[in-house]
Amino acid sequence: MTEHPTSHERPQPGAGPADPCGALLRTQDMLRMPPQQPRQSPLPSAALPAQAGMADVPGEPGGTPAAGGTELQGAGAGAGTDAGGASATSGPEHAQPAVTESDPHPHRPRPAPESIPVQPGPGSEQERISSGSGAPGDPGGPGTSGEGERRQGQGVAPGSPMPMRRDGDRLRFVGAATRRIARGIDLDEIVMGLCRATVPTFSDAILVFLREPLPVGDERPTGPVVLRLRRTDRIPEERETEGGFLPALPPEPGGELSAVTAELCEVRPGGALAEVLRGVRPVFADAPAARAALPELLGDEADLTVPPGRRAILAPLRGRRRVIGAALFLRRPERPAFESDDLLVAAQLATHSALGIDKAVLYGREAYIADELQRTMLPETLPRPTGVRLASRYLPAAETARVGGDWYDAIPLPGSRVALVVGDVMGHSMTSAAIMGQLRTTAQTLAGLDLPPQEVLHHLDEQAQRLGTDRMATCLYAVYDPVSHRITIANAGHPPPVLLHLGGRAEVLRVPPGAPIGVGGVDFEAVELDAPAGATLLLYTDGLVESRLRDVWTGIEQLREKLAATAQLTGPDHPPPLEALCDEVLDMLGPGDRDDDIALLAARFDGIAPSDVAYWFLEPEEMAPGRARRLARHALSRWGLEELSDSVELLISEVVTNAVRYASRPVTLRLLRTDVLRCEVTDDVPQLPRLRQARATDEGGRGLYLVNKLARRWGATRLSAGKVVWFELNRG
């Protein structure tokens, strides 16, 4: 409905005839209307939606829904005309007369658009006057003194609405209610908006039923149609109804509306409820079809829940393709009953709510797909490699755009090493997430080949060029060796990492920046740095340090200061906990700093002490397995692990025997004592051993079977020049 520029002063209800403004408010529109002209409702009955066949309501033949009839366009929906095609301002109650010299009040005050005057009960005098009914000479008929008194503002009870105003109030209510419903973005907000908009203004209580499960888009659900009670709302004792359709009466707890209803109901094919839902149009509860459908919807307590008479409206909720639920509007017995025009109001509320729910379900499915895509692109859990502890964080750019191109990864490597990766693909869209997933998979494959960091970045650059000319990304790839306490880092246009030392000093590592991945024809350079025990390496994406409010180097300096300040809280001898450190780092972000995705990976270097490492070279000869058993026995005795000698000697003998049988260069044997005992055997043969079931006549093939049965974990990894076979045993 088009709003005219008017004053928003609310006239005091029930003003006496001595008040000229009050008398003018009550009489101007009526004096401009011919006495015998019947009133035209702004919401004619012809605006009700026509009967529409529903494709998936039980008992409905055919698969294509029929047209829904004329859509009711109410106030607040952006239309300047009413549902019947008449102008919303054509009625006498909305007439704006031209300013004349004789008009003392050219700008008449009108109520605020959101406010709704009190509605009279059905059959009142005001209805008869506004509709032009009543015979001459009757107290309420035209041409009598009673009519004249009412036109002059006399004889009207205080607090009663003026004639010719209720239909305009309905339009304003529908406009305000639909705007409130439209503000919801998800399913719960839309349903709550419907409940809050109608209670207590339009009804005393509302019950909203939705299909379980709700169909998404064009999919055709299988199985029976089941409705679930999604939400109920009623007037609380402290709620007032001033300004609504209904007069303010205190609600009485324990009445009919407090009866327990069924939470689930199955719509039987060909049943009364299926017929009402197929009809689409709201119906009064006293209609024959509704009387038969309500027990099916509400259960055995339907008679206690629904007040008698026209005090309940059952409105089907129809989305774009099918009926998705129903809404039941209820009024208490002491309230005025619903009128015929209230069916139009219920139809508008049901239509807007159903379409909003339909869109919310589609939006929810898209958000779920995006969230699942992003979650599967990132590591579900971080590994627990020997000598290093890990923690990570990921924050999307916004809750409405949960996909992006930032990623992190931690990949165990042979020799108890671990690869730390963090990258950032340009943008934060579905395309960026898809490219990120391909690059992350490529990085994992290259890491499994045990390539140097600079070679990994070179192959990633080639892969990005194969994906497209505009596929740009930055990446930082680091390999940590807990035995040598060294870390090798290569960078491709990414922000440099920050190393927090045990004493609390934080430094930005000097790593050659390199060019981003996807540029092509660029050589990447790797540097090897010390990684002392107790230090923490922080890898991150530019969303953490760069925003519209600060440049990247200012953000890096703030990050360094934040890490140093956090380390001071735990003292120089104790590094801060990793999880708490990640939370503290994210706290440096201000309200306007979330312009991009943020990926954060923190690694605490514990390392492996030299006294916990035993390392030997074995010549590929027949005596090698026996020598390996003796060396392992002495090492275990030195570590106080004699109880593991039998198992370790047996497993080492099997693995070393398999290695020296095919190797042409010396075989290496290494024992690591950490929380577990780890054994690694390396040779120059690239073929990986496979576990198989040996036959009774086979002489070999049982070595890996024993390893698989006795070891806590075991595996084999291909190296750039051979392979490594390892196994782990618990330390008692």
XYZ file of C-alpha atoms in Angstrom:
732
model
C 0.000 0.000 0.000
C 1.332 3.404 -0.923
C 1.880 5.529 2.156
C 0.830 9.163 1.923
C 2.817 11.852 3.724
C 0.765 12.373 6.829
C 1.341 13.158 10.435
C 1.997 10.199 12.728
C 0.165 11.610 15.718
C -2.215 9.051 17.103
C -5.656 10.573 17.811
C -6.944 9.862 21.272
C -9.709 7.256 21.058
C -13.140 8.261 22.154
C -12.666 12.019 21.864
C -15.787 13.911 22.684
C -17.774 16.109 20.304
C -16.282 19.196 21.890
C -12.947 18.289 20.442
C -13.037 19.557 16.845
C -10.058 17.430 15.815
C -11.662 14.334 17.226
C -14.974 15.056 15.549
C -13.211 15.732 12.280
C -11.340 12.453 12.489
C -14.584 10.567 12.886
C -16.691 12.362 10.313
C -14.683 13.738 7.382
C -14.514 10.528 5.387
C -18.156 9.668 5.991
C -19.406 13.098 4.964
C -17.680 12.735 1.605
C -19.402 9.424 0.895
C -22.993 9.195 -0.433
C -25.284 8.019 2.349
C -26.657 4.981 0.504
C -23.454 3.930 -1.273
C -22.436 0.469 -0.113
C -18.959 0.098 1.257
C -16.325 -1.541 -0.915
C -13.857 -3.633 0.978
C -10.225 -3.100 0.074
C -9.801 -6.858 0.394
C -12.650 -8.436 -1.644
C -13.483 -12.082 -1.334
C -12.458 -12.624 -4.943
C -8.857 -12.165 -3.905
C -8.760 -15.511 -2.144
C -6.385 -17.964 -3.853
C -8.134 -20.360 -6.163
C -8.168 -24.094 -5.524
C -4.786 -25.531 -6.518
C -3.932 -29.178 -6.960
C -0.902 -30.312 -4.998
C 1.450 -32.812 -6.567
C 2.491 -34.567 -3.404
C -0.502 -34.230 -1.087
C -1.876 -37.742 -0.547
C -4.717 -38.637 -2.805
C -3.900 -36.068 -5.480
C -3.752 -37.508 -9.000
C -1.225 -36.101 -11.397
C 2.216 -34.745 -10.810
C 2.036 -31.039 -11.748
C 0.484 -28.510 -9.373
C -2.198 -26.300 -10.748
C -2.001 -22.552 -10.694
C -2.473 -21.026 -7.296
C -4.993 -18.437 -8.443
C -4.715 -14.739 -7.936
C -1.978 -13.859 -5.482
C -3.130 -11.562 -2.729
C -0.961 -8.438 -2.678
C -1.262 -6.765 0.718
C 0.119 -3.611 2.152
C 3.812 -3.693 2.803
C 4.408 -6.081 -0.111
C 5.358 -3.284 -2.461
C 1.998 -3.004 -4.224
C 0.004 0.142 -4.541
C -3.301 -1.643 -5.131
C -5.263 -4.148 -3.135
C -5.839 -7.804 -3.954
C -8.935 -7.192 -5.960
C -7.268 -4.744 -8.279
C -8.745 -1.642 -6.672
C -6.440 1.077 -5.526
C -5.481 0.764 -1.891
C -6.277 4.446 -1.451
C -9.614 4.441 -3.293
C -11.803 3.745 -0.256
C -13.359 6.576 1.736
C -11.187 5.725 4.697
C -8.113 6.533 2.623
C -9.489 9.480 0.666
C -7.217 12.518 0.607
C -9.456 15.482 -0.293
C -8.029 18.496 -1.996
C -7.140 21.417 0.232
C -9.856 24.078 0.155
C -10.313 27.314 1.945
C -13.230 25.868 3.872
C -11.235 22.936 5.137
C -9.792 23.988 8.485
C -7.615 20.894 8.732
C -6.042 20.173 5.331
C -3.502 17.818 6.850
C -5.446 15.422 8.950
C -3.497 13.441 11.524
C -3.504 9.701 10.897
C -2.286 6.802 12.973
C 1.251 5.537 12.461
C 1.446 2.881 9.723
C 2.551 0.165 12.136
C -0.238 0.785 14.671
C -3.564 -1.001 14.450
C -6.645 0.341 16.244
C -8.871 -1.916 18.263
C -11.239 -4.034 16.231
C -14.898 -4.249 17.182
C -16.732 -7.478 17.525
C -18.823 -8.933 14.729
C -22.293 -7.581 14.199
C -21.588 -4.255 15.901
C -23.298 -1.017 15.052
C -20.219 0.285 13.377
C -20.333 -2.607 10.868
C -23.923 -1.861 9.970
C -23.158 1.807 9.522
C -20.011 1.266 7.464
C -21.737 -1.232 5.182
C -24.786 0.967 4.648
C -27.183 -1.637 6.085
C -30.172 -0.919 8.297
C -33.580 0.342 7.343
C -34.519 3.997 7.648
C -35.862 4.725 11.032
C -33.875 2.006 12.754
C -31.480 3.138 15.439
C -28.600 2.119 13.266
C -30.141 2.902 9.866
C -29.142 5.793 7.682
C -31.055 8.993 7.919
C -31.815 8.638 11.616
C -30.710 10.699 14.523
C -28.544 7.819 15.708
C -26.622 7.935 12.452
C -26.247 11.656 12.745
C -24.964 11.350 16.259
C -22.374 8.843 15.129
C -21.338 11.049 12.238
C -20.836 13.878 14.682
C -18.843 11.669 17.005
C -21.687 11.263 19.503
C -22.956 8.004 20.920
C -19.697 6.128 20.290
C -18.341 4.248 23.247
C -14.882 5.326 24.421
C -12.147 3.100 23.023
C -14.277 1.889 20.068
C -12.831 2.268 16.549
C -14.376 4.683 14.126
C -16.390 3.382 11.176
C -14.782 2.635 7.819
C -11.357 2.078 9.427
C -11.043 -1.690 10.040
C -10.146 -2.733 6.482
C -7.431 -0.119 6.376
C -6.193 -1.466 9.689
C -6.049 -4.949 8.208
C -3.971 -3.658 5.321
C -1.573 -1.946 7.675
C -1.364 -5.066 9.837
C -0.643 -7.304 6.833
C 2.030 -4.888 5.680
C 3.707 -4.800 9.081
C 3.396 -8.585 9.553
C 4.817 -9.478 6.140
C 7.729 -7.124 6.664
C 8.464 -8.831 9.960
C 8.262 -12.258 8.369
C 10.489 -11.167 5.486
C 13.215 -10.081 7.906
C 13.924 -13.728 8.764
C 16.744 -15.434 6.891
C 16.557 -18.967 8.262
C 13.691 -21.306 9.043
C 13.430 -20.587 12.757
C 13.494 -16.811 12.256
C 10.687 -16.932 9.692
C 8.485 -19.156 11.827
C 9.163 -16.997 14.870
C 8.373 -13.887 12.822
C 5.006 -15.354 11.865
C 4.210 -16.181 15.481
C 5.317 -12.831 16.882
C 3.501 -10.883 14.161
C 0.164 -12.603 14.751
C 0.158 -13.030 18.539
C -1.523 -11.079 20.088
C -2.392 -8.649 17.274
C -4.357 -11.087 15.136
C -4.878 -14.135 17.344
C -4.410 -15.302 20.899
C -2.376 -18.351 19.902
C -0.868 -19.967 16.839
C 0.268 -23.492 16.009
C 2.685 -23.931 13.082
C 3.065 -27.380 11.497
C 5.748 -28.124 8.895
C 6.498 -31.185 6.842
C 9.031 -33.620 8.233
C 11.386 -33.540 6.419
C 10.913 -30.323 4.503
C 11.337 -30.816 0.740
C 14.186 -28.882 -0.841
C 13.723 -27.201 -4.201
C 12.263 -29.414 -6.901
C 12.926 -32.731 -5.187
C 9.914 -34.954 -4.740
C 9.884 -36.478 -1.262
C 9.112 -40.157 -0.965
C 6.989 -41.786 1.665
C 3.939 -40.458 3.491
C 3.385 -36.783 4.245
C 4.137 -36.165 7.922
C 3.532 -32.848 9.677
C 5.506 -31.928 12.782
C 4.498 -29.248 15.265
C 7.335 -26.798 14.692
C 6.366 -23.956 17.029
C 3.520 -22.755 19.226
C 2.989 -19.289 20.591
C 0.335 -17.750 22.795
C -0.289 -14.591 24.769
C 1.715 -14.669 27.993
C 0.136 -13.271 31.093
C 2.262 -10.135 31.031
C 1.651 -9.414 27.319
C -0.856 -6.690 26.469
C -2.804 -6.425 23.243
C -3.200 -2.691 23.049
C -3.042 -1.465 19.479
C -4.082 -4.790 17.930
C -7.247 -6.169 16.422
C -8.333 -7.506 19.793
C -9.261 -5.612 22.951
C -6.859 -6.014 25.864
C -8.130 -8.803 28.104
C -5.934 -10.704 30.545
C -5.302 -14.281 29.352
C -6.456 -17.063 31.599
C -4.019 -19.936 32.059
C -5.293 -23.446 31.953
C -7.952 -22.805 29.308
C -8.653 -24.627 26.079
C -5.478 -23.343 24.429
C -3.277 -25.085 26.981
C -4.393 -28.572 25.911
C -1.622 -30.836 24.708
C -1.574 -31.395 20.973
C 0.033 -34.180 18.937
C 3.577 -33.396 17.852
C 3.474 -35.584 14.740
C 0.623 -36.415 12.434
C 0.562 -38.369 9.196
C -1.636 -36.974 6.450
C -3.720 -39.904 5.281
C -4.326 -40.089 1.516
C -7.885 -39.077 0.763
C -8.462 -37.917 4.350
C -10.070 -34.688 5.473
C -6.741 -33.050 6.297
C -5.372 -33.890 2.858
C -8.420 -32.269 1.264
C -7.996 -29.071 3.285
C -4.294 -28.879 2.452
C -5.009 -29.468 -1.207
C -7.551 -26.669 -1.168
C -4.798 -24.162 -0.194
C -7.333 -21.563 1.017
C -7.737 -20.897 4.755
C -10.979 -22.161 6.297
C -12.778 -21.531 9.556
C -12.625 -24.300 12.112
C -16.419 -24.608 12.141
C -16.489 -25.514 8.435
C -17.331 -29.176 7.812
C -13.971 -29.923 6.164
C -12.019 -28.290 8.997
C -14.056 -30.035 11.703
C -13.049 -33.357 10.190
C -9.404 -32.329 9.589
C -8.567 -30.854 13.002
C -8.735 -34.151 14.956
C -6.344 -35.647 12.426
C -3.982 -32.686 12.858
C -4.220 -32.120 16.616
C -4.999 -35.577 17.889
C -7.631 -36.555 20.409
C -7.380 -33.213 22.234
C -8.669 -31.204 19.266
C -11.987 -30.401 20.959
C -10.174 -28.971 23.974
C -7.672 -27.016 21.898
C -9.975 -25.328 19.395
C -12.579 -22.873 20.780
C -16.111 -23.150 19.430
C -17.442 -20.973 16.610
C -15.363 -18.928 14.232
C -12.479 -18.569 16.633
C -9.992 -20.716 14.714
C -8.613 -20.520 11.167
C -6.738 -23.382 9.532
C -4.430 -22.027 6.827
C -2.353 -24.353 4.610
C 1.229 -23.204 3.970
C 2.011 -23.603 0.279
C 5.518 -23.024 -1.069
C 6.530 -22.717 -4.675
C 5.834 -26.326 -5.572
C 3.790 -27.950 -2.845
C 2.097 -27.613 0.520
C 4.798 -27.589 3.198
C 2.685 -27.263 6.331
C -0.249 -25.574 8.022
C -0.887 -22.770 10.512
C -3.751 -22.719 13.020
C -4.807 -19.297 14.344
C -6.841 -19.386 17.574
C -8.832 -16.889 19.603
C -10.181 -17.418 23.083
C -13.911 -17.782 23.629
C -14.095 -14.385 25.375
C -12.605 -12.668 22.293
C -14.503 -11.485 19.226
C -14.726 -14.187 16.583
C -12.894 -14.054 13.265
C -14.649 -12.394 10.333
C -14.691 -13.287 6.671
C -12.039 -10.698 5.829
C -9.754 -12.345 8.362
C -9.484 -15.302 5.993
C -7.757 -12.963 3.559
C -5.367 -11.850 6.280
C -4.588 -15.473 7.148
C -4.048 -16.247 3.452
C -1.532 -13.425 3.139
C 0.329 -14.486 6.260
C 0.402 -18.120 5.130
C 1.577 -17.230 1.619
C 4.425 -14.995 2.762
C 5.501 -17.449 5.445
C 5.453 -20.464 3.126
C 7.473 -18.734 0.421
C 9.940 -17.510 3.039
C 10.278 -21.015 4.481
C 10.821 -22.397 0.988
C 13.636 -19.940 0.350
C 15.114 -20.515 3.801
C 15.270 -24.257 3.158
C 17.026 -23.671 -0.158
C 19.444 -21.228 1.470
C 20.074 -23.653 4.315
C 20.886 -26.440 1.858
C 23.320 -24.210 -0.045
C 24.975 -23.098 3.192
C 25.226 -26.738 4.305
C 26.838 -27.761 1.024
C 29.305 -24.873 1.221
C 30.125 -25.644 4.835
C 30.612 -29.346 4.108
C 32.782 -28.519 1.107
C 35.010 -26.266 3.186
C 35.162 -28.754 6.053
C 36.165 -31.641 3.813
C 38.804 -29.508 2.108
C 40.532 -28.896 5.452
C 42.070 -31.597 7.674
C 39.477 -33.124 9.973
C 42.122 -33.811 12.634
C 45.801 -32.990 12.849
C 48.334 -35.831 13.056
C 50.453 -36.418 16.131
C 53.969 -36.840 14.744
C 56.950 -37.583 16.920
C 58.715 -34.561 18.394
C 56.177 -31.859 17.485
C 52.781 -30.727 18.755
C 50.260 -29.017 16.486
C 47.232 -26.712 16.788
C 45.200 -24.940 14.122
C 42.378 -22.482 13.550
C 40.248 -21.557 10.550
C 37.884 -18.575 10.340
C 35.785 -17.844 7.237
C 35.496 -14.330 5.896
C 31.803 -14.210 6.949
C 29.145 -16.552 8.270
C 27.173 -16.131 5.017
C 30.224 -17.062 2.909
C 31.853 -19.962 4.720
C 33.900 -21.132 1.747
C 37.287 -19.742 0.853
C 40.704 -20.486 -0.555
C 42.763 -20.625 2.650
C 44.083 -23.982 3.813
C 46.580 -25.568 6.167
C 47.971 -29.063 6.463
C 50.399 -31.197 8.469
C 51.765 -34.263 6.651
C 53.911 -36.935 8.375
C 57.060 -37.742 6.390
C 59.543 -40.592 6.552
C 62.221 -40.375 9.216
C 59.815 -38.942 11.839
C 59.723 -35.650 9.958
C 56.603 -33.577 9.341
C 55.650 -31.178 6.537
C 53.834 -27.988 7.561
C 51.828 -26.300 4.791
C 49.704 -23.160 4.675
C 48.283 -21.577 1.515
C 45.838 -19.019 0.223
C 43.983 -19.070 -3.099
C 42.697 -15.723 -4.318
C 39.066 -15.024 -3.355
C 36.656 -16.759 -1.000
C 34.125 -18.367 -3.315
C 33.192 -21.888 -4.316
C 35.703 -21.683 -7.164
C 38.473 -20.696 -4.763
C 37.574 -23.597 -2.479
C 37.646 -26.036 -5.406
C 41.076 -24.813 -6.539
C 42.304 -24.964 -2.954
C 41.206 -28.586 -2.714
C 43.118 -29.509 -5.868
C 46.284 -27.741 -4.731
C 46.085 -29.308 -1.277
C 45.712 -32.773 -2.782
C 48.661 -32.106 -5.051
C 50.769 -30.949 -2.092
C 49.934 -34.113 -0.165
C 50.927 -36.285 -3.121
C 54.210 -34.428 -3.597
C 54.958 -34.635 0.121
C 54.505 -38.408 -0.026
C 57.305 -38.521 -2.606
C 59.616 -36.875 -0.057
C 60.567 -34.056 -2.432
C 62.447 -30.997 -1.164
C 60.258 -27.977 -0.312
C 61.364 -25.946 -3.338
C 60.496 -28.846 -5.645
C 57.059 -29.157 -4.079
C 56.347 -25.475 -4.798
C 57.631 -25.864 -8.354
C 55.210 -28.714 -9.062
C 52.365 -26.779 -7.405
C 53.116 -23.880 -9.733
C 52.855 -26.168 -12.748
C 49.598 -27.631 -11.460
C 48.097 -24.153 -10.963
C 48.974 -23.246 -14.551
C 47.255 -26.385 -15.793
C 44.101 -25.405 -13.872
C 43.943 -22.002 -15.607
C 45.842 -18.840 -16.332
C 44.168 -16.882 -13.532
C 44.633 -19.505 -10.797
C 46.869 -17.639 -8.380
C 47.786 -18.719 -4.874
C 50.419 -18.199 -2.224
C 51.933 -21.069 -0.251
C 54.558 -21.739 2.401
C 55.986 -25.263 2.725
C 58.222 -26.253 5.655
C 59.757 -29.585 6.705
C 60.741 -30.131 10.350
C 63.208 -32.824 11.407
C 62.949 -33.534 15.152
C 66.219 -35.500 15.206
C 68.440 -32.786 13.730
C 66.323 -29.942 15.205
C 66.308 -28.201 11.823
C 63.559 -26.826 9.620
C 63.665 -26.261 5.855
C 61.302 -23.599 4.461
C 60.355 -22.533 0.924
C 57.991 -19.633 0.226
C 55.790 -18.724 -2.749
C 54.619 -15.161 -2.155
C 53.261 -15.907 1.335
C 53.676 -13.823 4.524
C 56.766 -14.973 6.451
C 56.369 -17.235 9.498
C 57.022 -16.064 13.051
C 59.161 -18.107 15.461
C 58.510 -17.721 19.199
C 61.535 -18.826 21.234
C 61.360 -20.417 24.661
C 62.589 -17.271 26.411
C 59.723 -15.181 25.001
C 61.500 -13.579 22.044
C 59.486 -13.546 18.811
C 61.190 -13.073 15.444
C 60.001 -12.919 11.867
C 61.993 -15.508 9.924
C 63.959 -14.244 6.942
C 62.638 -16.425 4.137
C 62.952 -15.482 0.431
C 59.426 -14.379 -0.544
C 59.346 -15.896 -4.028
C 56.556 -15.443 -6.563
C 52.988 -16.674 -6.093
C 51.957 -20.050 -7.407
C 50.540 -19.782 -10.919
C 52.936 -17.154 -12.257
C 55.133 -19.741 -13.963
C 58.802 -19.737 -14.877
C 59.979 -18.824 -11.361
C 62.602 -20.671 -9.320
C 61.831 -21.168 -5.653
C 64.523 -21.097 -2.992
C 64.616 -23.007 0.292
C 66.450 -22.050 3.469
C 67.423 -24.279 6.409
C 67.130 -22.809 9.900
C 67.523 -23.930 13.482
C 64.394 -25.150 15.263
C 65.351 -25.303 18.951
C 63.354 -27.403 21.386
C 60.552 -25.443 23.048
C 60.204 -22.957 20.187
C 56.857 -22.393 18.436
C 56.485 -21.769 14.710
C 53.387 -19.864 13.591
C 52.198 -20.168 9.988
C 49.230 -18.026 8.898
C 47.466 -16.472 5.926
C 47.316 -12.770 5.128
C 43.781 -12.438 6.515
C 45.314 -12.430 9.996
C 47.687 -9.510 9.431
C 46.194 -7.500 6.561
C 42.917 -5.571 6.340
C 41.514 -2.281 5.134
C 42.677 -0.695 8.375
C 46.334 -1.797 8.255
C 48.944 -2.987 5.787
C 50.508 -6.410 5.938
C 53.821 -5.409 7.558
C 52.065 -3.450 10.277
C 49.967 -6.523 10.979
C 53.036 -8.786 11.083
C 54.679 -6.490 13.613
C 51.510 -6.506 15.737
C 51.466 -10.302 15.549
C 55.089 -10.500 16.689
C 54.361 -8.187 19.634
C 51.259 -10.208 20.525
C 53.231 -13.453 20.619
C 55.956 -11.918 22.756
C 53.421 -10.468 25.189
C 51.602 -13.812 25.466
C 54.867 -15.647 26.167
C 55.625 -13.289 29.044
C 52.508 -14.484 30.855
C 53.889 -18.019 31.310
C 57.467 -17.068 32.121
C 60.758 -17.638 30.288
C 60.996 -21.366 31.087
C 57.497 -22.438 30.100
C 56.066 -21.851 26.624
C 52.380 -20.901 26.445
C 49.895 -23.711 25.665
C 49.293 -24.055 21.950
C 45.494 -23.849 22.032
C 45.518 -20.792 24.276
C 48.206 -19.216 22.091
C 46.025 -19.608 18.974
C 43.088 -18.008 20.764
C 45.245 -15.099 21.904
C 46.481 -14.548 18.373
C 42.950 -14.390 17.010
C 41.996 -11.899 19.729
C 44.227 -9.312 18.071
C 41.622 -8.989 15.310
C 39.422 -5.923 15.600
C 35.784 -5.566 14.480
C 36.794 -4.331 11.019
C 39.695 -6.715 10.442
C 37.740 -9.681 9.035
C 38.083 -8.975 5.321
C 39.429 -12.381 4.331
C 39.616 -15.980 5.443
C 42.123 -16.828 8.163
C 44.082 -20.078 8.409
C 46.450 -20.539 11.347
C 48.842 -23.427 12.061
C 51.037 -23.497 15.178
C 53.814 -26.089 15.711
C 55.602 -26.577 19.037
C 59.048 -28.128 18.480
C 59.812 -30.686 21.188
C 62.397 -32.549 19.141
C 64.094 -35.806 20.010
C 67.187 -35.700 22.234
C 70.385 -37.247 20.794
C 70.459 -39.691 23.720
C 67.136 -41.108 22.524
C 68.398 -41.883 19.012
C 70.391 -44.957 17.900
C 71.577 -45.022 14.261
C 73.583 -47.666 12.300
C 74.627 -48.539 8.737
C 74.384 -52.195 7.703
C 76.014 -53.698 4.639
C 73.613 -55.717 2.438
C 75.025 -59.141 3.362
C 73.801 -62.312 5.024
C 75.218 -61.347 8.430
C 73.270 -58.060 8.529
C 70.101 -59.392 10.284
C 72.126 -60.957 13.122
C 74.148 -57.783 13.576
C 70.974 -55.700 13.629
C 69.553 -57.880 16.419
C 72.661 -57.451 18.574
C 72.762 -53.665 18.087
C 69.092 -53.337 18.978
C 69.543 -55.484 22.092
C 72.375 -53.262 23.394
C 70.371 -50.065 22.729
C 67.330 -51.373 24.553
C 69.462 -52.412 27.495
C 70.940 -48.909 27.661
C 67.439 -47.388 27.673
C 66.049 -49.805 30.235
C 63.658 -51.464 27.779
C 64.841 -55.051 28.052
C 61.236 -56.305 28.194
C 60.855 -55.343 24.535
C 63.975 -57.162 23.355
C 62.267 -60.334 22.102
C 59.637 -58.530 20.047
C 62.056 -55.913 18.692
C 64.689 -58.494 17.678
C 62.114 -60.623 15.873
C 60.605 -57.704 13.944
C 63.977 -56.122 13.097
C 65.252 -59.459 11.810
C 62.280 -59.813 9.440
C 62.460 -56.236 8.105
C 66.249 -56.162 7.692
C 66.240 -59.574 6.000
C 63.758 -58.293 3.416
C 65.850 -55.130 2.868
C 69.275 -56.761 2.392
C 67.824 -59.357 0.016
C 67.273 -56.731 -2.709
C 69.378 -53.712 -1.670
C 72.602 -52.799 -3.427
C 73.715 -50.055 -1.022
C 74.064 -49.979 2.765
C 70.866 -50.293 4.779
C 70.246 -47.879 7.636
C 68.696 -48.898 10.951
C 67.447 -46.285 13.404
C 65.763 -46.625 16.803
C 63.916 -43.682 18.384
C 62.830 -43.601 22.000
C 59.917 -41.221 22.609
C 56.549 -42.028 24.140
C 56.797 -45.159 21.947
C 59.706 -47.146 20.556
C 60.053 -46.570 16.812
C 62.225 -48.562 14.435
C 63.051 -47.409 10.868
C 64.850 -49.446 8.172
C 65.834 -47.613 4.985
C 67.138 -49.116 1.714
C 67.564 -48.060 -1.920
C 64.816 -50.265 -3.391
C 61.723 -48.195 -4.373
C 59.278 -51.140 -4.425
C 57.077 -51.090 -1.323
C 56.354 -54.348 0.516
C 52.741 -55.468 0.565
C 50.997 -57.523 3.199
C 49.683 -60.777 1.760
C 48.505 -64.132 2.990
C 51.235 -66.734 2.450
C 50.289 -70.219 1.309
C 51.311 -73.316 3.222
C 53.925 -74.226 0.604
C 55.540 -70.734 0.444
C 58.953 -70.337 2.051
C 58.536 -66.596 2.650
C 55.842 -63.967 2.814
C 55.276 -64.193 6.570
C 57.558 -61.388 7.761
C 55.092 -58.524 7.316
C 52.360 -60.718 8.769
C 54.355 -60.920 12.018
C 55.013 -57.163 11.939
C 51.320 -56.484 11.469
C 50.394 -58.718 14.421
C 53.016 -57.610 16.948
C 53.545 -53.904 16.173
C 51.396 -51.062 17.454
C 51.612 -49.393 14.040
C 53.674 -49.953 10.929
C 54.032 -48.596 7.433
C 56.192 -48.206 4.352
C 56.902 -44.941 2.506
C 58.657 -44.392 -0.804
C 61.574 -41.949 -0.775
C 63.242 -40.088 -3.623
C 65.947 -42.792 -3.612
C 64.421 -45.904 -2.092
C 61.983 -46.554 0.736
C 61.666 -46.718 4.508
C 59.807 -49.413 6.461
C 58.952 -48.544 10.068
C 57.053 -49.955 13.011
C 56.224 -48.794 16.560
C 55.890 -50.659 19.857
C 54.394 -49.457 23.112
C 56.877 -48.904 25.938
C 55.183 -51.124 28.492
